[in-house]
Amino acid sequence: MSENDAGDHVDAGIFSCRRPPQSPETPDASDKRGARAGPADPYLYRMDYPSMGTCVIINNKNFHKSTGMNLRNGTDLDAGAAMKTFSSLGYKMKMANDLTVKEMQDLLYNVSIEDHSNSASFVCVLLSHGDEGIFYGTDGCVQLKALTGLFRGDRCRTLVAKPKLFFIQACRGTCLDDGIETDSAGDQSSERIPVEADFLYAYSTAPGYYSWRNTSCGSWFMQALCEMLLKYGRLELMQIMTRVNNKVALDFESASSTPGFSAKKQIPCIVSMLTKDFYFPH
């Protein structure tokens, strides 16, 4: 099946599968964001800054022939949904399409050296092909750590002790998940903290596995992430991400004419170094 056909694709650029498009689900407008403890709570990130912060979206769709990576049809839907979602949550958006490795590094470096003193947090959405620990630019791959590490506490001082959230839609290997049947459905600036603290990495799939993307609807992970953020934005972030895991695990399954690629499942992987609870403001 060519990349121009509708259906599911894995973000390693090798195989593709198809499933019928799902009906969009409408966020529950009556689900109000609840009251929370004030900024003095030592287990709660401060949200009383002038700005929520910056959200950077890197959306790589077209790749140089030398990489062997296929066109990522459907990724523009992911980028558009992320733009709408994080904009509605109060972030200042920066979108970049089809960046080389150097362009990705330069963009994120330039963002990392900006003054984030008036920002409550930072968000980065990365959409591309990948492998374990690897993320693709249009001309090749780079260690994911080379991108996210630009925001470590010793490199980005104005985001120290503030949440830095990375949402990564990319494959992490070439394993397929067959599934299994079940029977049941106030900051103290004088404190020393680890430079790796206050990061959250939300991967679309578990280590070693393919990540599925539908050419008509977008990737399973980004569909679920944007829906759950809009529907349950009043909840603590890890509760929201658990709902993302639940939706991807239960609501999606591949259907393919390619032998061995039917009825496959996926589970996102949330790696948290957050040190406090994170709530989006009212």
XYZ file of N, CA and C in Angstrom:
846
model
N 0.841 -1.184 0.000
C 0.000 0.000 0.000
C 0.884 1.244 0.000
N 0.605 2.216 -0.857
C 1.403 3.427 -0.935
C 0.997 4.388 0.165
N 1.881 5.379 0.446
C 1.609 6.378 1.484
C 0.462 7.302 1.089
N 0.034 7.255 -0.180
C -1.084 8.090 -0.600
C -2.425 7.466 -0.255
N -2.409 6.169 0.142
C -3.644 5.500 0.516
C -4.032 5.886 1.931
N -5.344 5.876 2.182
C -5.809 6.127 3.544
C -5.483 4.924 4.403
N -5.201 5.161 5.669
C -4.974 4.042 6.571
C -3.943 4.361 7.621
N -3.547 3.340 8.371
C -2.594 3.485 9.458
C -1.182 3.250 8.955
N -0.253 4.030 9.483
C 1.149 3.889 9.137
C 1.968 3.905 10.412
N 3.113 3.199 10.394
C 4.010 3.228 11.537
C 5.062 4.284 11.280
N 5.486 4.994 12.348
C 6.418 6.087 12.174
C 7.864 5.641 12.187
N 8.113 4.469 11.581
C 9.467 4.084 11.231
C 9.617 4.081 9.721
N 8.512 4.345 9.027
C 8.543 4.513 7.597
C 8.711 3.247 6.806
N 8.334 2.074 7.376
C 8.562 0.806 6.683
C 7.253 0.149 6.294
N 6.359 -0.065 7.244
C 5.114 -0.756 6.966
C 3.935 0.182 7.118
N 2.799 -0.239 6.585
C 1.575 0.537 6.726
C 0.386 -0.376 6.857
N -0.630 0.088 7.591
C -1.847 -0.677 7.800
C -3.036 0.248 7.668
N -4.213 -0.357 7.609
C -5.413 0.431 7.396
C -6.471 0.064 8.413
N -7.233 1.071 8.879
C -8.415 0.831 9.689
C -9.449 1.879 9.313
N -10.748 1.598 9.515
C -11.773 2.584 9.176
C -11.625 3.817 10.040
N -11.835 5.027 9.469
C -11.772 6.249 10.284
C -12.789 6.200 11.407
N -12.407 6.704 12.569
C -13.300 6.707 13.713
C -14.090 7.999 13.760
N -15.259 7.944 14.313
C -16.062 9.141 14.484
C -15.432 10.026 15.534
N -15.355 11.338 15.276
C -14.777 12.238 16.292
C -15.641 12.282 17.533
N -14.986 12.396 18.666
C -15.701 12.477 19.928
C -15.663 13.909 20.430
N -16.790 14.394 20.904
C -16.910 15.780 21.339
C -16.568 15.904 22.813
N -15.650 16.855 23.171
C -15.350 17.060 24.594
C -16.603 17.436 25.368
N -16.647 17.012 26.597
C -17.794 17.283 27.453
C -17.743 18.726 27.927
N -18.572 19.584 27.331
C -18.527 21.013 27.636
C -18.916 21.303 29.075
N -19.627 20.366 29.711
C -20.073 20.600 31.081
C -19.028 20.191 32.105
N -17.863 19.626 31.621
C -16.825 19.152 32.524
C -15.936 20.315 32.930
N -16.263 20.965 34.028
C -15.566 22.174 34.451
C -14.261 21.835 35.149
N -13.289 22.730 35.007
C -12.029 22.562 35.707
C -12.218 22.918 37.174
N -11.759 22.035 38.049
C -12.030 22.199 39.466
C -11.080 23.143 40.161
N -11.446 23.529 41.369
C -10.601 24.400 42.180
C -9.435 23.603 42.725
N -8.302 24.304 42.951
C -7.106 23.623 43.422
C -6.436 24.456 44.508
N -5.437 23.877 45.109
C -4.694 24.598 46.131
C -3.943 25.767 45.516
N -3.620 26.764 46.307
C -2.936 27.958 45.838
C -1.472 27.697 45.538
N -0.761 28.723 45.030
C 0.632 28.564 44.618
C 1.577 28.282 45.766
N 1.147 28.487 47.012
C 2.023 28.217 48.152
C 2.185 26.722 48.420
N 1.370 25.905 47.812
C 1.430 24.456 48.008
C 2.783 23.938 47.505
N 3.604 23.323 48.371
C 4.942 22.873 47.956
C 4.905 21.709 46.976
N 3.759 21.078 46.803
C 3.634 19.958 45.869
C 2.830 20.343 44.631
N 2.785 21.643 44.329
C 2.013 22.128 43.184
C 2.845 23.144 42.414
N 2.977 22.929 41.105
C 3.691 23.900 40.283
C 2.933 25.226 40.253
N 3.671 26.310 40.347
C 3.068 27.640 40.270
C 2.513 27.888 38.869
N 1.309 28.418 38.808
C 0.698 28.777 37.538
C 0.346 30.260 37.488
N 0.869 31.055 38.438
C 0.502 32.467 38.523
C 1.503 33.365 37.796
N 2.131 32.849 36.759
C 3.022 33.651 35.934
C 2.212 34.415 34.879
N 2.777 35.462 34.304
C 2.045 36.207 33.271
C 1.682 35.373 32.053
N 2.474 34.325 31.774
C 2.246 33.508 30.580
C 2.325 32.027 30.926
N 1.524 31.200 30.242
C 1.672 29.751 30.384
C 3.007 29.295 29.823
N 3.494 29.999 28.787
C 4.769 29.659 28.187
C 4.651 29.402 26.698
N 5.716 28.882 26.142
C 5.807 28.615 24.710
C 5.547 27.143 24.430
N 4.856 26.878 23.330
C 4.696 25.515 22.817
C 5.288 25.473 21.417
N 6.314 24.658 21.246
C 6.967 24.470 19.949
C 6.475 23.163 19.332
N 6.040 23.227 18.083
C 5.641 22.032 17.346
C 6.591 21.852 16.172
N 7.261 20.707 16.111
C 8.088 20.349 14.955
C 7.379 19.225 14.223
N 6.973 19.495 13.003
C 6.147 18.574 12.224
C 6.898 18.171 10.957
N 7.494 16.987 10.969
C 8.264 16.512 9.824
C 7.451 15.511 9.010
N 7.179 15.878 7.775
C 6.332 15.071 6.883
C 7.095 14.510 5.691
N 7.940 15.333 5.086
C 8.664 14.965 3.875
C 10.140 14.753 4.190
N 10.702 13.669 3.671
C 12.073 13.296 4.022
C 12.930 13.121 2.778
N 14.203 13.461 2.904
C 15.131 13.265 1.806
C 15.206 11.776 1.459
N 15.342 11.505 0.180
C 15.360 10.123 -0.288
C 16.459 9.302 0.383
N 17.568 9.961 0.697
C 18.712 9.260 1.280
C 18.407 8.647 2.644
N 17.362 9.153 3.330
C 17.026 8.628 4.666
C 16.278 7.299 4.590
N 15.636 7.029 3.448
C 14.804 5.832 3.330
C 13.477 5.949 4.042
N 13.161 7.134 4.524
C 11.923 7.347 5.275
C 10.788 7.770 4.347
N 9.612 7.219 4.573
C 8.439 7.506 3.748
C 7.757 8.808 4.153
N 6.950 9.322 3.241
C 6.093 10.470 3.505
C 5.150 10.144 4.660
N 4.973 11.088 5.595
C 4.132 10.860 6.771
C 2.765 11.521 6.589
N 1.972 10.989 5.679
C 0.624 11.526 5.494
C -0.174 11.386 6.787
N -0.933 12.423 7.116
C -1.720 12.440 8.343
C -1.089 13.257 9.449
N 0.205 13.548 9.311
C 0.881 14.287 10.385
C 0.415 15.728 10.474
N -0.042 16.314 9.353
C -0.544 17.693 9.404
C -1.798 17.789 10.274
N -2.580 16.707 10.322
C -3.742 16.671 11.209
C -3.291 16.710 12.664
N -2.225 15.969 12.978
C -1.668 15.992 14.331
C -1.193 17.393 14.701
N -0.454 18.013 13.784
C 0.092 19.347 14.050
C -1.025 20.368 14.252
N -2.059 20.279 13.420
C -3.182 21.200 13.555
C -3.931 21.010 14.854
N -4.132 19.751 15.238
C -4.829 19.470 16.498
C -4.008 19.947 17.690
N -2.681 19.740 17.649
C -1.815 20.201 18.738
C -1.812 21.720 18.821
N -1.783 22.377 17.667
C -1.826 23.840 17.644
C -3.102 24.355 18.301
N -4.221 23.779 17.930
C -5.508 24.200 18.490
C -5.583 23.912 19.986
N -5.136 22.740 20.384
C -5.256 22.320 21.781
C -4.400 23.174 22.703
N -3.115 23.304 22.397
C -2.224 24.020 23.309
C -2.449 25.532 23.246
N -2.912 26.018 22.113
C -3.299 27.425 22.042
C -4.476 27.694 22.979
N -5.435 26.775 22.998
C -6.604 26.947 23.874
C -6.227 26.861 25.349
N -5.101 26.200 25.642
C -4.630 26.093 27.018
C -3.772 27.285 27.427
N -3.575 28.225 26.508
C -2.901 29.463 26.855
C -1.463 29.597 26.400
N -0.967 28.658 25.605
C 0.428 28.708 25.176
C 0.618 29.590 23.948
N 1.794 30.203 23.871
C 2.212 30.929 22.676
C 2.830 29.906 21.726
N 2.297 29.827 20.514
C 2.641 28.728 19.618
C 3.766 29.095 18.647
N 4.645 28.110 18.419
C 5.658 28.194 17.367
C 5.600 26.889 16.579
N 5.282 26.988 15.300
C 5.161 25.805 14.450
C 6.264 25.813 13.407
N 6.881 24.661 13.189
C 7.902 24.530 12.153
C 7.703 23.203 11.431
N 7.756 23.244 10.116
C 7.528 22.063 9.297
C 8.794 21.644 8.551
N 8.975 20.335 8.448
C 10.027 19.741 7.612
C 11.400 20.350 7.884
N 11.902 20.137 9.092
C 13.202 20.661 9.488
C 14.292 19.601 9.366
N 15.462 20.017 8.934
C 16.628 19.149 8.969
C 17.079 18.982 10.424
N 18.023 18.091 10.641
C 18.545 17.903 11.994
C 19.102 19.214 12.538
N 19.919 19.905 11.741
C 20.507 21.167 12.208
C 19.434 22.213 12.462
N 18.425 22.266 11.609
C 17.353 23.244 11.813
C 16.570 22.966 13.091
N 16.343 21.689 13.408
C 15.678 21.345 14.671
C 16.522 21.775 15.856
N 17.815 21.461 15.796
C 18.705 21.826 16.894
C 18.791 23.342 17.058
N 18.884 24.052 15.938
C 18.985 25.514 16.007
C 17.700 26.126 16.567
N 16.555 25.634 16.112
C 15.284 26.166 16.600
C 15.157 25.977 18.101
N 15.390 24.755 18.577
C 15.211 24.492 19.998
C 16.293 25.169 20.841
N 17.488 25.285 20.301
C 18.530 26.022 21.032
C 18.120 27.481 21.212
N 17.631 28.084 20.130
C 17.220 29.485 20.205
C 16.069 29.689 21.189
N 15.147 28.727 21.243
C 14.066 28.814 22.225
C 14.622 28.649 23.637
N 15.587 27.751 23.797
C 16.122 27.473 25.134
C 16.862 28.662 25.730
N 17.417 29.528 24.886
C 18.164 30.681 25.417
C 17.289 31.927 25.537
N 16.016 31.806 25.173
C 15.092 32.911 25.407
C 14.864 33.086 26.912
N 14.339 34.230 27.291
C 14.021 34.497 28.691
C 12.620 33.959 28.990
N 12.559 32.893 29.778
C 11.283 32.275 30.149
C 10.864 32.654 31.571
N 11.416 33.743 32.082
C 11.163 34.133 33.471
C 9.683 34.352 33.753
N 8.949 34.835 32.773
C 7.525 35.107 32.961
C 6.628 33.954 32.530
N 7.239 32.802 32.256
C 6.485 31.635 31.786
C 6.340 30.599 32.889
N 5.192 29.952 32.922
C 4.932 28.915 33.924
C 5.509 27.572 33.514
N 5.702 27.359 32.195
C 6.084 26.031 31.725
C 6.582 26.121 30.291
N 6.939 24.971 29.740
C 7.350 24.872 28.335
C 6.815 23.564 27.778
N 6.348 23.610 26.528
C 5.826 22.418 25.854
C 6.496 22.269 24.498
N 6.816 21.042 24.131
C 7.357 20.749 22.806
C 6.668 19.504 22.266
N 6.119 19.606 21.056
C 5.471 18.482 20.385
C 6.341 18.092 19.202
N 6.812 16.842 19.184
C 7.716 16.357 18.146
C 7.019 15.276 17.330
N 6.886 15.510 16.021
C 6.160 14.609 15.129
C 7.079 14.188 13.986
N 7.466 12.917 13.968
C 8.362 12.466 12.898
C 8.509 10.944 12.949
N 9.385 10.425 12.076
C 9.827 9.043 12.187
C 10.814 8.935 13.341
N 11.039 7.714 13.821
C 11.989 7.548 14.902
C 12.385 6.106 15.129
N 13.234 5.925 16.110
C 13.643 4.622 16.617
C 13.947 4.839 18.094
N 14.379 3.820 18.800
C 14.612 3.986 20.228
C 15.692 5.045 20.476
N 15.302 6.131 21.133
C 16.238 7.205 21.441
C 16.594 8.088 20.264
N 15.924 7.863 19.125
C 16.274 8.544 17.879
C 15.069 9.311 17.343
N 15.323 10.482 16.781
C 14.262 11.280 16.161
C 14.774 11.776 14.821
N 13.907 11.750 13.797
C 14.329 12.078 12.442
C 14.027 13.517 12.049
N 15.059 14.186 11.502
C 14.866 15.382 10.708
C 14.682 14.944 9.265
N 14.474 15.887 8.400
C 14.212 15.534 7.008
C 15.428 14.948 6.314
N 16.632 15.159 6.864
C 17.857 14.697 6.207
C 18.598 13.619 6.989
N 18.024 13.145 8.081
C 18.702 12.130 8.882
C 18.192 12.146 10.312
N 18.890 11.412 11.181
C 18.398 11.272 12.552
C 19.358 11.892 13.554
N 18.819 12.125 14.747
C 19.585 12.709 15.836
C 19.138 12.043 17.126
N 20.036 11.981 18.090
C 19.646 11.485 19.401
C 18.596 12.423 19.990
N 17.486 11.862 20.450
C 16.420 12.676 21.030
C 16.946 13.523 22.188
N 17.890 12.966 22.936
C 18.460 13.677 24.084
C 19.165 14.956 23.667
N 19.678 14.992 22.418
C 20.352 16.190 21.936
C 19.367 17.345 21.755
N 18.081 17.021 21.592
C 17.047 18.045 21.458
C 16.466 18.419 22.821
N 16.037 17.424 23.579
C 15.406 17.701 24.870
C 16.415 18.231 25.890
N 17.679 17.798 25.767
C 18.701 18.189 26.733
C 19.029 19.664 26.723
N 18.619 20.360 25.666
C 18.847 21.800 25.601
C 18.105 22.551 26.701
N 17.114 21.894 27.296
C 16.273 22.552 28.301
C 16.593 22.082 29.723
N 17.709 21.353 29.875
C 18.141 20.962 31.214
C 18.373 22.188 32.089
N 18.308 21.961 33.392
C 18.428 23.062 34.328
C 19.722 23.836 34.228
N 20.818 23.170 33.819
C 22.096 23.865 33.708
C 22.272 24.551 32.365
N 21.299 24.386 31.470
C 21.397 25.005 30.144
C 20.291 26.024 29.893
N 19.197 25.908 30.604
C 18.063 26.820 30.424
C 17.628 27.290 31.803
N 18.302 28.293 32.306
C 18.128 28.699 33.694
C 16.735 29.241 33.983
N 16.110 29.905 33.008
C 14.820 30.538 33.292
C 13.664 29.542 33.301
N 13.954 28.265 33.010
C 12.935 27.222 33.155
C 13.261 26.268 34.307
N 14.256 26.604 35.114
C 14.595 25.769 36.270
C 13.403 25.695 37.216
N 13.081 24.484 37.675
C 11.984 24.205 38.612
C 10.612 24.416 37.980
N 10.560 24.566 36.654
C 9.289 24.684 35.942
C 9.095 23.456 35.055
N 7.855 23.031 34.853
C 7.612 21.840 34.048
C 7.955 22.044 32.581
N 8.658 21.049 32.033
C 9.046 21.028 30.626
C 8.465 19.744 30.029
N 7.457 19.896 29.179
C 6.656 18.766 28.707
C 6.959 18.475 27.246
N 7.364 17.241 26.967
C 7.658 16.816 25.599
C 6.687 15.704 25.202
N 5.997 15.915 24.081
C 5.061 14.934 23.543
C 5.623 14.446 22.212
N 5.931 13.153 22.139
C 6.747 12.627 21.044
C 5.996 11.555 20.274
N 5.583 11.885 19.057
C 4.942 10.936 18.159
C 5.992 10.425 17.185
N 6.505 9.220 17.461
C 7.524 8.602 16.615
C 7.685 7.149 17.040
N 8.118 6.319 16.106
C 8.395 4.924 16.463
C 9.589 4.843 17.394
N 9.632 3.748 18.169
C 10.752 3.501 19.073
C 11.353 2.125 18.832
N 11.074 1.560 17.664
C 11.564 0.232 17.314
C 10.665 -0.386 16.268
N 10.776 -1.705 16.103
C 10.022 -2.395 15.058
C 9.172 -3.544 15.597
N 8.951 -3.571 16.903
C 8.088 -4.604 17.481
C 6.621 -4.252 17.259
N 5.798 -5.284 17.165
C 4.354 -5.127 17.051
C 3.694 -5.717 18.277
N 2.664 -5.038 18.778
C 1.958 -5.471 19.978
C 0.711 -6.252 19.573
N 0.697 -7.554 19.865
C -0.431 -8.416 19.495
C -1.631 -8.244 20.400
N -1.448 -7.617 21.554
C -2.544 -7.490 22.502
C -2.785 -8.796 23.239
N -3.678 -8.751 24.211
C -4.031 -9.931 25.012
C -5.479 -9.793 25.444
N -6.202 -10.873 25.430
C -7.604 -10.844 25.859
C -7.683 -10.679 27.370
N -8.694 -9.932 27.819
C -8.865 -9.706 29.248
C -10.300 -10.021 29.640
N -10.480 -10.342 30.911
C -11.809 -10.679 31.398
C -12.565 -9.455 31.887
N -11.901 -8.305 31.974
C -12.544 -7.097 32.510
C -12.089 -5.862 31.728
N -13.187 -5.516 31.564
C -12.885 -4.264 30.908
C -11.992 -3.214 31.834
N 5.174 26.882 46.441
C 6.125 28.010 46.428
C 7.574 27.578 46.235
N 8.236 27.926 45.178
C 9.594 27.522 44.827
C 10.703 28.260 45.615
N 11.684 27.469 46.043
C 12.809 28.096 46.773
C 14.028 28.051 45.871
N 14.406 29.216 45.322
C 15.467 29.279 44.319
C 16.823 28.867 44.874
N 16.985 28.879 46.199
C 18.272 28.529 46.781
C 18.487 27.023 46.849
N 17.459 26.261 46.608
C 17.593 24.806 46.668
C 18.364 24.282 45.464
N 19.169 23.230 45.688
C 19.827 22.543 44.586
C 18.909 21.420 44.110
N 18.671 21.384 42.818
C 17.823 20.335 42.252
C 18.552 19.679 41.091
N 18.205 18.452 40.739
C 18.855 17.785 39.605
C 18.581 18.530 38.301
N 19.581 18.547 37.406
C 19.400 19.245 36.130
C 18.359 18.553 35.253
N 18.097 17.267 35.529
C 17.111 16.519 34.747
C 15.709 16.587 35.361
N 15.560 17.341 36.447
C 14.266 17.411 37.127
C 13.267 18.226 36.316
N 11.994 17.940 36.583
C 10.858 18.715 36.066
C 10.622 18.535 34.565
N 11.035 17.380 34.048
C 10.712 17.002 32.672
C 9.610 15.961 32.667
N 8.780 16.004 31.634
C 7.866 14.906 31.347
C 8.019 14.560 29.871
N 8.283 13.269 29.601
C 8.380 12.769 28.233
C 7.185 11.845 27.993
N 6.300 12.265 27.127
C 5.135 11.449 26.789
C 5.373 10.859 25.406
N 5.782 9.590 25.394
C 6.056 8.896 24.133
C 4.775 8.247 23.618
N 4.631 8.226 22.308
C 3.426 7.653 21.718
C 3.354 6.146 21.885
N 4.488 5.509 22.148
C 4.508 4.054 22.228
C 5.569 3.589 23.215
N 5.505 2.325 23.594
C 6.464 1.751 24.540
C 7.812 1.534 23.855
N 8.900 1.448 24.629
C 10.225 1.238 24.036
C 10.255 0.001 23.146
N 10.835 0.145 21.952
C 11.008 -0.978 21.038
C 9.878 -1.195 20.056
N 8.786 -0.421 20.156
C 7.597 -0.694 19.357
C 7.343 0.358 18.277
N 6.608 -0.098 17.260
C 6.087 0.819 16.253
C 5.073 1.768 16.884
N 4.883 2.911 16.217
C 3.840 3.855 16.604
C 2.948 4.094 15.397
N 1.639 3.952 15.592
C 0.701 3.975 14.477
C 0.179 5.376 14.184
N 0.038 5.654 12.878
C -0.480 6.939 12.396
C -1.469 6.671 11.276
N -2.660 7.263 11.378
C -3.696 7.104 10.364
C -3.654 8.280 9.407
N -3.641 7.997 8.099
C -3.500 9.067 7.119
C -4.729 9.971 7.064
N -5.874 9.470 7.495
C -7.114 10.256 7.443
C -7.437 10.949 8.760
N -6.963 10.395 9.875
C -7.344 10.909 11.201
C -6.173 11.439 12.013
N -4.957 11.131 11.604
C -3.794 11.457 12.418
C -3.367 10.261 13.258
N -2.315 10.438 14.030
C -1.787 9.329 14.828
C -2.721 9.002 15.989
N -2.703 7.740 16.391
C -3.539 7.308 17.515
C -3.235 8.134 18.759
N -1.942 8.316 19.042
C -1.514 9.007 20.256
C -1.948 10.463 20.261
N -1.705 11.175 19.167
C -2.044 12.602 19.140
C -3.552 12.817 19.149
N -4.311 11.940 18.499
C -5.766 12.035 18.578
C -6.224 11.950 20.031
N -5.697 10.940 20.737
C -6.090 10.725 22.133
C -5.598 11.852 23.031
N -4.359 12.296 22.824
C -3.792 13.350 23.661
C -4.616 14.630 23.570
N -4.897 15.070 22.356
C -5.627 16.328 22.195
C -7.050 16.219 22.734
N -7.689 15.084 22.504
C -9.050 14.915 23.022
C -9.078 14.930 24.545
N -8.154 14.222 25.177
C -8.158 14.137 26.636
C -7.753 15.468 27.289
N -6.829 16.203 26.668
C -6.459 17.512 27.211
C -7.642 18.474 27.182
N -8.402 18.442 26.105
C -9.559 19.333 26.002
C -10.711 18.886 26.898
N -10.869 17.583 27.024
C -12.006 17.058 27.773
C -11.766 17.037 29.273
N -10.519 16.751 29.679
C -10.212 16.588 31.108
C -9.122 17.548 31.585
N -9.028 18.726 30.953
C -7.981 19.681 31.299
C -8.011 20.169 32.733
N -9.115 19.949 33.448
C -9.199 20.365 34.851
C -8.433 19.420 35.770
N -8.101 18.227 35.284
C -7.433 17.228 36.122
C -5.927 17.455 36.171
N -5.274 16.799 37.126
C -3.814 16.830 37.195
C -3.252 16.131 35.962
N -2.099 16.610 35.477
C -1.566 16.158 34.194
C -1.394 14.643 34.112
N -0.887 14.002 35.152
C -0.679 12.551 35.087
C -2.007 11.794 35.014
N -3.050 12.359 35.597
C -4.372 11.755 35.441
C -4.843 11.858 33.996
N -4.584 13.003 33.382
C -4.942 13.165 31.973
C -4.174 12.171 31.115
N -2.882 12.027 31.383
C -2.059 11.134 30.566
C -2.463 9.676 30.758
N -2.942 9.319 31.940
C -3.457 7.962 32.141
C -4.686 7.729 31.283
N -5.502 8.741 31.133
C -6.666 8.632 30.244
C -6.243 8.520 28.776
N -5.152 9.193 28.415
C -4.607 9.042 27.060
C -4.182 7.597 26.835
N -3.459 7.037 27.797
C -3.058 5.631 27.695
C -4.266 4.722 27.533
N -5.293 4.995 28.326
C -6.499 4.170 28.292
C -7.147 4.221 26.917
N -7.252 5.414 26.346
C -7.929 5.553 25.056
C -7.149 4.862 23.939
N -5.840 5.085 23.916
C -5.034 4.446 22.875
C -5.093 2.922 23.012
N -5.010 2.444 24.247
C -4.992 0.995 24.488
C -6.300 0.326 24.093
N -7.427 0.987 24.340
C -8.728 0.340 24.180
C -9.454 0.708 22.893
N -9.240 1.902 22.382
C -10.062 2.399 21.272
C -9.439 2.226 19.894
N -8.193 1.791 19.832
C -7.516 1.687 18.543
C -6.986 0.270 18.313
N -7.081 -0.162 17.061
C -6.547 -1.462 16.647
C -6.363 -1.435 15.134
N -5.228 -1.935 14.676
C -4.949 -1.887 13.240
C -5.724 -2.963 12.501
N -6.057 -2.643 11.246
C -6.651 -3.609 10.330
C -5.905 -3.470 9.018
N -5.317 -4.573 8.529
C -4.433 -4.463 7.379
C -4.490 -5.706 6.509
N -4.273 -5.479 5.211
C -4.147 -6.603 4.285
C -2.721 -7.133 4.255
N -1.798 -6.405 4.897
C -0.420 -6.867 4.990
C -0.327 -7.998 6.011
N 0.170 -9.166 5.613
C 0.246 -10.297 6.549
C 0.991 -9.936 7.831
N 0.370 -10.272 8.953
C 0.990 -10.047 10.252
C 0.795 -8.665 10.829
N 0.074 -7.785 10.116
C -0.093 -6.418 10.586
C -1.528 -6.070 10.949
N -2.367 -7.094 11.095
C -3.756 -6.857 11.489
C -3.901 -7.037 12.995
N -4.891 -6.352 13.562
C -5.264 -6.494 14.971
C -4.100 -6.199 15.921
N -3.310 -5.186 15.585
C -2.199 -4.777 16.449
C -2.628 -3.630 17.360
N -2.007 -3.572 18.516
C -2.358 -2.583 19.535
C -1.174 -1.656 19.808
N -1.393 -0.677 20.665
C -0.343 0.276 21.019
C -0.625 0.827 22.408
N 0.443 1.075 23.151
C 0.304 1.715 24.461
C 1.349 2.822 24.577
N 0.929 4.053 24.855
C 1.905 5.123 25.079
C 2.733 4.866 26.336
N 3.803 5.604 26.468
C 4.717 5.450 27.599
C 5.029 6.828 28.169
N 4.653 7.046 29.417
C 4.840 8.343 30.061
C 6.012 8.238 31.033
N 7.051 9.007 30.788
C 8.230 9.037 31.654
C 8.258 10.397 32.344
N 8.086 10.395 33.646
C 7.963 11.652 34.380
C 9.119 11.875 35.345
N 9.728 13.041 35.221
C 10.654 13.539 36.228
C 10.076 14.788 36.885
N 8.767 14.947 36.764
C 8.102 16.068 37.427
C 8.210 15.899 38.943
N 8.319 17.007 39.646
C 8.476 16.957 41.101
C 7.256 17.481 41.849
N 6.269 17.957 41.083
C 5.051 18.491 41.695
C 3.862 18.152 40.809
N 2.667 18.415 41.327
C 1.463 18.252 40.532
C 1.342 19.415 39.543
N 0.863 19.090 38.352
C 0.719 20.114 37.299
C -0.748 20.216 36.900
N -1.315 21.401 37.076
C -2.681 21.686 36.638
C -2.654 22.859 35.664
N -3.360 22.724 34.567
C -3.564 23.880 33.692
C -4.481 24.868 34.417
N -4.248 26.163 34.275
C -5.059 27.147 34.999
C -6.477 27.184 34.464
N -7.386 27.740 35.248
C -8.785 27.888 34.844
C -8.881 28.719 33.593
